[in-house]
Short mmCIF file of C-alpha atoms and ligand atoms in Angstrom, two decimals:
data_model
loop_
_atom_site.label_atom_id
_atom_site.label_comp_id
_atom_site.label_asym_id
_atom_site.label_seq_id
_atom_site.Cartn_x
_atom_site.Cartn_y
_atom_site.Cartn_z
CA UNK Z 1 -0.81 20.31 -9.98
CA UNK Z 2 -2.77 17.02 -10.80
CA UNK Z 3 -5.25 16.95 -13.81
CA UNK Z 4 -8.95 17.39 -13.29
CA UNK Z 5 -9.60 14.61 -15.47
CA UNK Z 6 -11.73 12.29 -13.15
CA UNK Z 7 -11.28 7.96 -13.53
CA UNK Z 8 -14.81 7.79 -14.93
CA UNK Z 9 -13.05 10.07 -17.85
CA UNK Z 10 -10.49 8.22 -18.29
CA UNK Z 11 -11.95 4.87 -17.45
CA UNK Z 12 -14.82 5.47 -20.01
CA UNK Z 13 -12.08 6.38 -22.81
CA UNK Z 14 -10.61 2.45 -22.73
CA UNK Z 15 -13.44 -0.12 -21.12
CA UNK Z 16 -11.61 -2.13 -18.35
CA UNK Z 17 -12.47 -4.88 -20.44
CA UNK Z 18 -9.87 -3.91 -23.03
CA UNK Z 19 -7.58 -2.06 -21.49
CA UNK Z 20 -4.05 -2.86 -22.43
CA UNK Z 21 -2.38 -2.38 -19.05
CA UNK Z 22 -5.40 -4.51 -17.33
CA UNK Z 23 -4.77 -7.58 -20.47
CA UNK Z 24 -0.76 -7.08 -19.98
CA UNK Z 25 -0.64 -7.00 -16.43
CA UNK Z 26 -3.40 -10.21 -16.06
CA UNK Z 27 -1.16 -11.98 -18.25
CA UNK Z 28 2.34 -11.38 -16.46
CA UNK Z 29 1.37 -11.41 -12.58
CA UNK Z 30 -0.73 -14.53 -12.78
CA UNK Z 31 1.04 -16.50 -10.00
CA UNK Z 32 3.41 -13.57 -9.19
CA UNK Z 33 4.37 -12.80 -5.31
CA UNK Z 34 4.02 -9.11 -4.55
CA UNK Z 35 6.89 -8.52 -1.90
CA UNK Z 36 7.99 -4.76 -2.60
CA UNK Z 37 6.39 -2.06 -5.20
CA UNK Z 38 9.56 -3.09 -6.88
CA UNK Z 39 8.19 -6.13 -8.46
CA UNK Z 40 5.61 -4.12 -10.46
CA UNK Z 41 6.49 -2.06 -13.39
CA UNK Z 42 4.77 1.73 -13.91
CA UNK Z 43 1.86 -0.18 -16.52
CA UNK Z 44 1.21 -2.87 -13.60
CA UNK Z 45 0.29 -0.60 -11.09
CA UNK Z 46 -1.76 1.81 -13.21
CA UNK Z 47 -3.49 -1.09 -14.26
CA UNK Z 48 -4.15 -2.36 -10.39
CA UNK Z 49 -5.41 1.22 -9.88
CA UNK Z 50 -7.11 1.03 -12.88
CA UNK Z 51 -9.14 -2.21 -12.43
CA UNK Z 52 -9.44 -1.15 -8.41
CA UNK Z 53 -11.60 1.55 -9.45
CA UNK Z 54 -14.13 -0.59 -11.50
CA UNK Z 55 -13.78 -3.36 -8.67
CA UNK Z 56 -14.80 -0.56 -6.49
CA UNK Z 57 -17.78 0.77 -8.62
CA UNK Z 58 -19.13 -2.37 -10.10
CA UNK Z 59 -18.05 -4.87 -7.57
CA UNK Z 60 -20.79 -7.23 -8.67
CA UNK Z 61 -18.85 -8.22 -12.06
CA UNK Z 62 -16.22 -10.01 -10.17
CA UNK Z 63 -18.54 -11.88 -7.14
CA UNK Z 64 -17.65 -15.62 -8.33
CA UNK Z 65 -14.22 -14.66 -10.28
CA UNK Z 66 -11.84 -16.54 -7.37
CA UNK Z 67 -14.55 -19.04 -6.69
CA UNK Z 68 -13.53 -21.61 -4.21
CA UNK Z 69 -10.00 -19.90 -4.02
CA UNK Z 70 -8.22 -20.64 -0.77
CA UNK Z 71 -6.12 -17.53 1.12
CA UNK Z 72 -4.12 -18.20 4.09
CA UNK Z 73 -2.90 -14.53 6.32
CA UNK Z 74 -0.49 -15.31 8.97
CA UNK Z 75 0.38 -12.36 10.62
CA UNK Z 76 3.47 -11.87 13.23
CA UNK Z 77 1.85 -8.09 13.85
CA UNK Z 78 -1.32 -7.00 14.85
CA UNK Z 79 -4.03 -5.43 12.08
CA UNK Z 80 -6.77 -3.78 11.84
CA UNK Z 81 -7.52 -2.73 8.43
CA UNK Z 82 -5.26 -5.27 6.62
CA UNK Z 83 -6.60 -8.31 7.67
CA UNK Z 84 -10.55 -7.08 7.82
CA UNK Z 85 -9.75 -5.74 4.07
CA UNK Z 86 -8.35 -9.22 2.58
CA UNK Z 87 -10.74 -11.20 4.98
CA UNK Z 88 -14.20 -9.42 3.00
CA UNK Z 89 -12.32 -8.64 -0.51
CA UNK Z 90 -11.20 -12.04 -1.00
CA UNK Z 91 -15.23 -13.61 0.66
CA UNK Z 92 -16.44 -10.62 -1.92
CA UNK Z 93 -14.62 -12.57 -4.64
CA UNK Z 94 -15.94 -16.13 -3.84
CA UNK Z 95 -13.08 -17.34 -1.64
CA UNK Z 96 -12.31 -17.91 1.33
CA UNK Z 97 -9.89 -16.44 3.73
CA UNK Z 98 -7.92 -18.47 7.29
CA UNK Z 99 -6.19 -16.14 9.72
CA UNK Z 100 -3.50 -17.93 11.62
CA UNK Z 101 -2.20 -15.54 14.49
CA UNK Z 102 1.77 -15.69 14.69
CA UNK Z 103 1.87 -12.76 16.74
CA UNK Z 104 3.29 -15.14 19.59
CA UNK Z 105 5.20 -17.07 17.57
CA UNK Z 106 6.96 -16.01 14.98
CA UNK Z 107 7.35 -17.60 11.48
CA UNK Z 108 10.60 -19.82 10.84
CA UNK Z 109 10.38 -20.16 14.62
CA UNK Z 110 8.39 -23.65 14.92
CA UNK Z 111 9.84 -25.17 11.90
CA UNK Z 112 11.56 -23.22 9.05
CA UNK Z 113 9.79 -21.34 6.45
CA UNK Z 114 10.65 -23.56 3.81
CA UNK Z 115 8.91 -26.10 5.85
CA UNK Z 116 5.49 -23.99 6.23
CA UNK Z 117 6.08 -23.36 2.34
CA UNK Z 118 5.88 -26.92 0.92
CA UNK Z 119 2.90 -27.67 3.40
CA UNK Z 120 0.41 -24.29 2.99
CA UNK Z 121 1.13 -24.42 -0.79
CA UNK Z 122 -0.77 -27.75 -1.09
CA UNK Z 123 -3.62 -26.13 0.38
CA UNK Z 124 -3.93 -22.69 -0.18
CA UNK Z 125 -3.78 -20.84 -3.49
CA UNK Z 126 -1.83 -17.51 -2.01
CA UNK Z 127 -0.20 -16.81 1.37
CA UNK Z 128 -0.56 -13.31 2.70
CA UNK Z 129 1.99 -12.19 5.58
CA UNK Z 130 2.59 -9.36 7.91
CA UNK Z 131 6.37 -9.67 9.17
CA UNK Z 132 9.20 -8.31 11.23
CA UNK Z 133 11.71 -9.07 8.84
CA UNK Z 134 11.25 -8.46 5.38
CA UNK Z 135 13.66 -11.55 4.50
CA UNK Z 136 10.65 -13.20 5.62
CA UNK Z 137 8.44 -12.50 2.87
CA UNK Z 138 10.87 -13.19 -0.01
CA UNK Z 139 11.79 -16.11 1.79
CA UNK Z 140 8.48 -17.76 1.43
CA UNK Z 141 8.13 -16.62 -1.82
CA UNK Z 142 11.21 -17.92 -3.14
CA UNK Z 143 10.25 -21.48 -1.44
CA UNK Z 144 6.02 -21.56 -1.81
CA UNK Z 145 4.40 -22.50 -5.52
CA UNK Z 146 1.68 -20.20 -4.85
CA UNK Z 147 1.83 -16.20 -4.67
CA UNK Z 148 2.82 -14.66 -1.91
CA UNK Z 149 1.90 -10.54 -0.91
CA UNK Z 150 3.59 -8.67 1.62
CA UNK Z 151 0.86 -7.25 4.12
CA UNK Z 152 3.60 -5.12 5.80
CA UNK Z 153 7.27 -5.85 6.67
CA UNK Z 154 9.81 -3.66 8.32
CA UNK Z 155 10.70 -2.54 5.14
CA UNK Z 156 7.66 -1.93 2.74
CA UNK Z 157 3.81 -1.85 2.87
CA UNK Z 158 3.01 -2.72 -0.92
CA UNK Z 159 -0.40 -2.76 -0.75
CA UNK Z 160 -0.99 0.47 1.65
CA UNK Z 161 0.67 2.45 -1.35
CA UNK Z 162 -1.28 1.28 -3.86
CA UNK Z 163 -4.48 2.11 -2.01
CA UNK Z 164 -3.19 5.24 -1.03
CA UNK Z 165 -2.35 6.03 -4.83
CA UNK Z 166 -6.00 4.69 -5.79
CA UNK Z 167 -7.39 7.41 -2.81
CA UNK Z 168 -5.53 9.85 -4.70
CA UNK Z 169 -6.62 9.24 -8.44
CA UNK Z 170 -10.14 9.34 -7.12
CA UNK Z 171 -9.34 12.98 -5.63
CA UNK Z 172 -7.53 14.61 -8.00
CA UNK Z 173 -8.73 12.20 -10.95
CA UNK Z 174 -4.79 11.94 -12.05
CA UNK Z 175 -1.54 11.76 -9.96
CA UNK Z 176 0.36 12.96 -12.97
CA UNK Z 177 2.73 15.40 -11.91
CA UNK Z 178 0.85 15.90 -8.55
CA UNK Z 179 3.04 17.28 -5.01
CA UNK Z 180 3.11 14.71 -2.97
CA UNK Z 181 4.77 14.96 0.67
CA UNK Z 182 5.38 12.58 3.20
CA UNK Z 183 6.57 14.30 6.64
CA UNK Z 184 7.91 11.78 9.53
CA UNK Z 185 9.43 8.16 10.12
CA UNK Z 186 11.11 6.91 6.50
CA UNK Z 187 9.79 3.72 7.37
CA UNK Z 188 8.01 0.44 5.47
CA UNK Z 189 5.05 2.80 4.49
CA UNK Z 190 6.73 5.61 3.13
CA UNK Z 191 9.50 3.29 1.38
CA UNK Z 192 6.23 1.80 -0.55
CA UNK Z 193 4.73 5.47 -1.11
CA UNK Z 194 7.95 6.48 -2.45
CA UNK Z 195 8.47 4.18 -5.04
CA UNK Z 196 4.49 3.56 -5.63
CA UNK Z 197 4.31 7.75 -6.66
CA UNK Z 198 7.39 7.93 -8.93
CA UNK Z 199 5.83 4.83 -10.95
CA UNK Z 200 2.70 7.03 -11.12
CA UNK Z 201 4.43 10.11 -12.10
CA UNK Z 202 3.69 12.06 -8.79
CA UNK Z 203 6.56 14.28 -7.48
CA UNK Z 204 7.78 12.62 -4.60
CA UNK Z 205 8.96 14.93 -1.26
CA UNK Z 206 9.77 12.88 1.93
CA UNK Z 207 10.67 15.43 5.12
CA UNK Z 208 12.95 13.09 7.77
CA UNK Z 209 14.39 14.13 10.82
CA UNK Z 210 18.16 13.70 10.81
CA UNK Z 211 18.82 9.38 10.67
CA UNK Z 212 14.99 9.04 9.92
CA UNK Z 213 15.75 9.04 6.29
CA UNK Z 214 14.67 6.41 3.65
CA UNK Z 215 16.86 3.27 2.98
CA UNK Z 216 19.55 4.45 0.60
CA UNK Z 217 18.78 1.22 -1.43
CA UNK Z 218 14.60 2.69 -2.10
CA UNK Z 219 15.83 5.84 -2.16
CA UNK Z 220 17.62 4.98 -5.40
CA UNK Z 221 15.09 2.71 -6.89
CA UNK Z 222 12.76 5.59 -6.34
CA UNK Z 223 15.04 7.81 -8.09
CA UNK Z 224 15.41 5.57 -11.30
CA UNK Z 225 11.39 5.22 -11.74
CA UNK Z 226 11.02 8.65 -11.19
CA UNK Z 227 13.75 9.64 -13.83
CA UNK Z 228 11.66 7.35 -16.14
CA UNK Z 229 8.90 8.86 -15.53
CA UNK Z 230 9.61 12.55 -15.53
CA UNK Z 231 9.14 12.91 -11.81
CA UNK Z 232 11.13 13.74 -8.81
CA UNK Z 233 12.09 11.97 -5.39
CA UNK Z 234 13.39 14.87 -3.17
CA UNK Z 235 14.62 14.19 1.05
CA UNK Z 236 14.61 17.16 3.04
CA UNK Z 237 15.14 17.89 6.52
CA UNK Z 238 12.54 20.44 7.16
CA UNK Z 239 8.66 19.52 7.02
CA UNK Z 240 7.69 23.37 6.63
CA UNK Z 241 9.37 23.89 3.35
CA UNK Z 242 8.31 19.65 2.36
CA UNK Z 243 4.83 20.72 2.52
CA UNK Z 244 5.04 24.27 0.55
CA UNK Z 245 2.70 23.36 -2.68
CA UNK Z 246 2.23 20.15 -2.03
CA UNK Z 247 -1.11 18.87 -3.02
CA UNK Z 248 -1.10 16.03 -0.24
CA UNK Z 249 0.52 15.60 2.78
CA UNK Z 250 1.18 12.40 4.20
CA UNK Z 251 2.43 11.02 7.79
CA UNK Z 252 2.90 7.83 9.75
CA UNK Z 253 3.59 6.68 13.22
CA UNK Z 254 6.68 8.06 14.42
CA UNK Z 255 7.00 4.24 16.40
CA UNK Z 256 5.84 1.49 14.34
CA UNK Z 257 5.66 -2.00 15.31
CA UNK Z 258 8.54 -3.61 17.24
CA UNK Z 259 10.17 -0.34 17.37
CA UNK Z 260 8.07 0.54 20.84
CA UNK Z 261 11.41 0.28 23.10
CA UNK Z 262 12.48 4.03 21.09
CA UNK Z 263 8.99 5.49 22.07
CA UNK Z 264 10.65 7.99 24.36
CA UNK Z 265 13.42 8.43 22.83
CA UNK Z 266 11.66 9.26 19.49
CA UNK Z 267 9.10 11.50 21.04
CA UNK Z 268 11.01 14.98 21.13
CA UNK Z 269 12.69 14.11 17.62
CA UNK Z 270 9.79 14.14 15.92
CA UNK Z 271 7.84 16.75 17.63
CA UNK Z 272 8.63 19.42 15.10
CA UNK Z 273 7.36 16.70 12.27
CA UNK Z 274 3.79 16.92 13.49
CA UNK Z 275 1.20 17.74 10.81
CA UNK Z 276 -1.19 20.48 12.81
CA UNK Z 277 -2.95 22.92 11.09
CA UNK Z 278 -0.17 25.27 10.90
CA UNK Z 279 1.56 22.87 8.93
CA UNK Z 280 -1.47 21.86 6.68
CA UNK Z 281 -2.31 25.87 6.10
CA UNK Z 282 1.82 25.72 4.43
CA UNK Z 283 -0.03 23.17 1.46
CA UNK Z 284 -1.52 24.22 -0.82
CA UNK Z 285 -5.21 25.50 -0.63
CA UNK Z 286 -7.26 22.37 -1.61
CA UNK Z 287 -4.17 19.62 -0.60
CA UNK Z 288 -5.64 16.50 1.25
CA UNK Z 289 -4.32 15.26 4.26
CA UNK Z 290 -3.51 11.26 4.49
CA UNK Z 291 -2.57 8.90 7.29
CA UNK Z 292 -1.77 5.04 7.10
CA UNK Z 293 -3.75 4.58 10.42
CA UNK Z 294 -3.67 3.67 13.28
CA UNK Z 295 -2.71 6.95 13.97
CA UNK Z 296 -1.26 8.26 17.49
CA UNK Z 297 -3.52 11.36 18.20
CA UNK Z 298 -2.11 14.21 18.62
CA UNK Z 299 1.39 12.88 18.09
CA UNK Z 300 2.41 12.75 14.14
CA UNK Z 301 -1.15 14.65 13.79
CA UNK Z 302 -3.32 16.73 15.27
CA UNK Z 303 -7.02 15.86 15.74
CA UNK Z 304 -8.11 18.94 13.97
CA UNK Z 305 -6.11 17.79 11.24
CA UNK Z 306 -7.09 14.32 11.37
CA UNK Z 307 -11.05 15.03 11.99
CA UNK Z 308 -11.21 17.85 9.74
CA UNK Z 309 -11.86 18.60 6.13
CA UNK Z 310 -8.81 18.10 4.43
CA UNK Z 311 -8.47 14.88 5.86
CA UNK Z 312 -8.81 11.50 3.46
CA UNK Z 313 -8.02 8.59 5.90
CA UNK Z 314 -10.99 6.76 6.02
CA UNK Z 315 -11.43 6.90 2.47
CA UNK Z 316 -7.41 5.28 2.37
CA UNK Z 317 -8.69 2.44 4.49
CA UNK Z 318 -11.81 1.45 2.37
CA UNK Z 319 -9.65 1.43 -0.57
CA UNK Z 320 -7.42 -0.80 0.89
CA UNK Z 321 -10.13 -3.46 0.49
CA UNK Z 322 -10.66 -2.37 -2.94
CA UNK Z 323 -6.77 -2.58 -4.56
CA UNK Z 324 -6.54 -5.58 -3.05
CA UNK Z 325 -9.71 -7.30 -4.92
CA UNK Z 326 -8.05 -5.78 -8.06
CA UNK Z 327 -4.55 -7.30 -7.08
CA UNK Z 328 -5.58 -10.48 -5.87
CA UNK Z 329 -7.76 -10.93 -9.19
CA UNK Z 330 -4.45 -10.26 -11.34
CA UNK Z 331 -2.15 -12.67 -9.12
CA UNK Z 332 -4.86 -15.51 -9.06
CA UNK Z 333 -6.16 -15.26 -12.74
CA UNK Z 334 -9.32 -14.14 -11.80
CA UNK Z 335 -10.42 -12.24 -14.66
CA UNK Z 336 -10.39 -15.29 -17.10
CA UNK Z 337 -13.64 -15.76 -15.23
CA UNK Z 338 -15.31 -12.46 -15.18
CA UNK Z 339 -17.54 -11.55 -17.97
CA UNK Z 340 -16.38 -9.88 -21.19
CA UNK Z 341 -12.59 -9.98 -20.19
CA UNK Z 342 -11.38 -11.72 -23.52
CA UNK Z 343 -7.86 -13.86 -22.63
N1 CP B 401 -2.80 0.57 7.69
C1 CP B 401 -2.72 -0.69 8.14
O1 CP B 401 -2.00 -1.53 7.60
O2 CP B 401 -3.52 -0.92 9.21
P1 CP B 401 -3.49 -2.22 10.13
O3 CP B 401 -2.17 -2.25 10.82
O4 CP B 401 -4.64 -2.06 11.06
O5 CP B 401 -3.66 -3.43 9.25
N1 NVA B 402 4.69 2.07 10.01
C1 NVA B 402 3.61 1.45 10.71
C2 NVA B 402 2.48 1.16 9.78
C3 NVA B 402 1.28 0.54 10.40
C4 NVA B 402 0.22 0.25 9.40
C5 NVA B 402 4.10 0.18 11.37
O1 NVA B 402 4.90 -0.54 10.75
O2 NVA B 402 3.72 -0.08 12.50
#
C-alpha cells in the first residue's frame, strides 16, 4: 500500500527551486523529443511529476517562462483532452499553440516527413503529434531540430501516463510500492502506464484477454525498470484475481482509434474485462478507479463505476494539462526564466 505522505510533504522537504531531480532533469531534456516513457529515466519523471504539482498549485510562477514560444500539434486522430490541454498549458505559459488537422491526410502523405521537418523547425520551437504509426513520431524526431512529444501513437501515450501517475501521487501522496492494475486492451495507453509505474516504483498488474497482451518488446523494458526499482510488472489472464488488492484499477477502450473495423469482433472478448462494481468491490476498500477517456459507457466500464465515488477520471484529464506545462517547461528551457530557479 502507497505512503500517506502527501506532495505538499514531500514537496515542502526540497523547494522545487532546488530540487535535484527538477535542476538534473532541466539540464538534460532541454531540446529532448519525448516519443516513448522510454526516453526518460526514473529521476526525470519524478521530477516532471514533481514540478507538475507546483505548476499545478502555483501556476502563476511560470505565466511568461515560454514567452513568445511557438508549438505546432498536427494530429492524424481526433482529441479531446490532448489538444484542449497543450492548446491552454502552452497560452498559460506565454506561447502560443497552431493546430493543423491531418486527420484527412495523413503525415508523410503530401510530402515526406523529413520534408515537413526541415520546414516547421524554422518556425516552431516543438512539434506535438498524434499518429497511427509510431515510426511516425521518431521519424520526425530523428529529422526536426526542435523537440518533438508523442501525443498518442499506436504504440504509447507518454504523456497520458505521466498525468495519470501525477493523479495518483496527489491521491495516495506516493506511488511507492502502490497496486496498480490495468484490466483490458494492452494497447498505446497501457504500454505507457506500464513502463511510467515501474519507473515510479508502483507494482505493475496488466489483466489481457488471450492475444490482447502487451508488446513483448514494453513488456521487457517494463520488467528491467521495475527490477531497478524494486517493483513488479505481472500479465495475467483473469481481471478478477488482477484487481484483488489493488489500490487502482485502470481500463481503456477495448477499440481504439483505427482499430474500429474489430468493433464486433472485440465486443464478446472483452465482455468479461468490464470494470462494474462487482469488479471494483474485488479492490481494495479505498482503490480509485481511472479511465484514459473517452470512455465507451457501459462497455470497458460501467456508469456506476465511472459516475461514482471511486472514480478519478476527471481529475486524470485536468492533470493532463498540468504534466504537460511541467514537461514542456523542461524540453523548452523554460525554467531559466522563472524566478528563483538558479541554472
Ligand atoms: N485521453 C486522451 O488522450 O483524450 P483525447 O483523445 O480526447 O485527446
Ligand atoms: N487507446 C485509445 C486511447 C485514446 C485516448 C486510443 O488509442 O484510441
Amino acid at each position: 500500500m502507497a505512503s500517506k505522505t502527501t506532495v505538499e510533504q514531500r514537496e515542502s522537504a526540497v523547494p522545487v527551486q532546488n530540487d535535484p531531480d527538477i535542476l538534473n532533469a532541466a539540464a538534460r531534456l532541454a531540446g529532448e523529443d519525448l516519443c516513448s516513457i522510454a526516453d526518460l529515466s526514473s529521476a526525470e519523471v519524478r521530477a516532471i511529476l514533481k514540478l507538475g504539482h507546483h505548476v499545478k498549485r502555483d501556476p502563476r510562477a511560470y505565466r511568461n517562462a515560454l514567452d513568445a514560444k511557438q508549438m505546432v500539434l498536427m494530429f492524424e486522430k481526433a482529441s479531446l483532452r490532448t489538444r484542449l490541454s497543450f492548446e491552454a498549458g502552452f497560452s498559460t505559459l506565454g506561447g502560443n499553440a497552431i493546430f493543423v488537422d491531418h486527420t484527412s491526410s495523413p503525415l508523410g502523405e503530401r510530402e515526406s516527413i523529413a520534408d515537413v521537418a526541415r520546414n516547421v523547425e524554422r518556425w516552431v520551437d516543438i512539434i506535438v503529434l498524434r499518429t497511427y504509426a509510431h515510426d511516425t513520431i521518431t521519424e520526425m524526431a530523428a529529422r526536426a531540430r526542435v523537440p518533438v512529444v508523442n501525443a498518442l501513437s499506436d504504440f504509447e501515450h507518454p504523456c497520458q501516463a505521466l498525468a495519470d501517475f501525477m493523479t495518483l501521487e496527489e491521491h495516495f501522496g506516493s506511488v511507492t510500492g502502490l497496486n496498480f492494475t490495468y484490466v483490458g486492451d494492452g494497447n498505446n495507453v497501457c504500454h505507457s502506464l506500464m513502463m511510467t509505474g515501474a519507473q515510479l516504483g508502483a507494482n505493475v498488474t496488466v489483466a489481457t484477454p488471450r492475444g490482447y497482451s502487451p508488446d513483448i518488446e514494453i513488456v521487457t523494458k517494463a520488467r528491467e525498470i521495475a527490477e531497478a526499482n524494486g517493483c513488479e510488472v505481472k500479465l495475467l489472464q483473469d481481471p478478477q484475481v488482477a484487481v484483488e488488492n489493488a489500490d487502482a484499477v485502470y481500463t481503456d477502450v477495448c477499440v481504439s482509434m483505427g482499430m474500429e473495423h474489430e468493433s464486433t469482433k472485440r465486443a464478446p472478448i472483452f465482455r468479461p474485462f468490464q470494470v462494474n462494481e462487482a469488479l471494483m468491490g474485488k479492490a481494495r476498500e479505498n482503490a480509485v478507479f481511472m479511465h484514459c477517456l473517452p470512455a465507451r459507457r457501459n462497455a470497458e466500464v460501467t456508469d456506476a463505476v465511472l459516475d461514482g465515488p471511486q472514480s478519478i477520471v476527471f481529475d486524470q484529464a485536468e492533470n493532463r494539462m498540468h504534466a504537460q506545462k511541467a514537461l514542456l517547461l523542461l524540453l523548452l528551457g523554460g525554467l531559466s526564466n522563472v524566478k528563483n530557479f538558479s541554472f
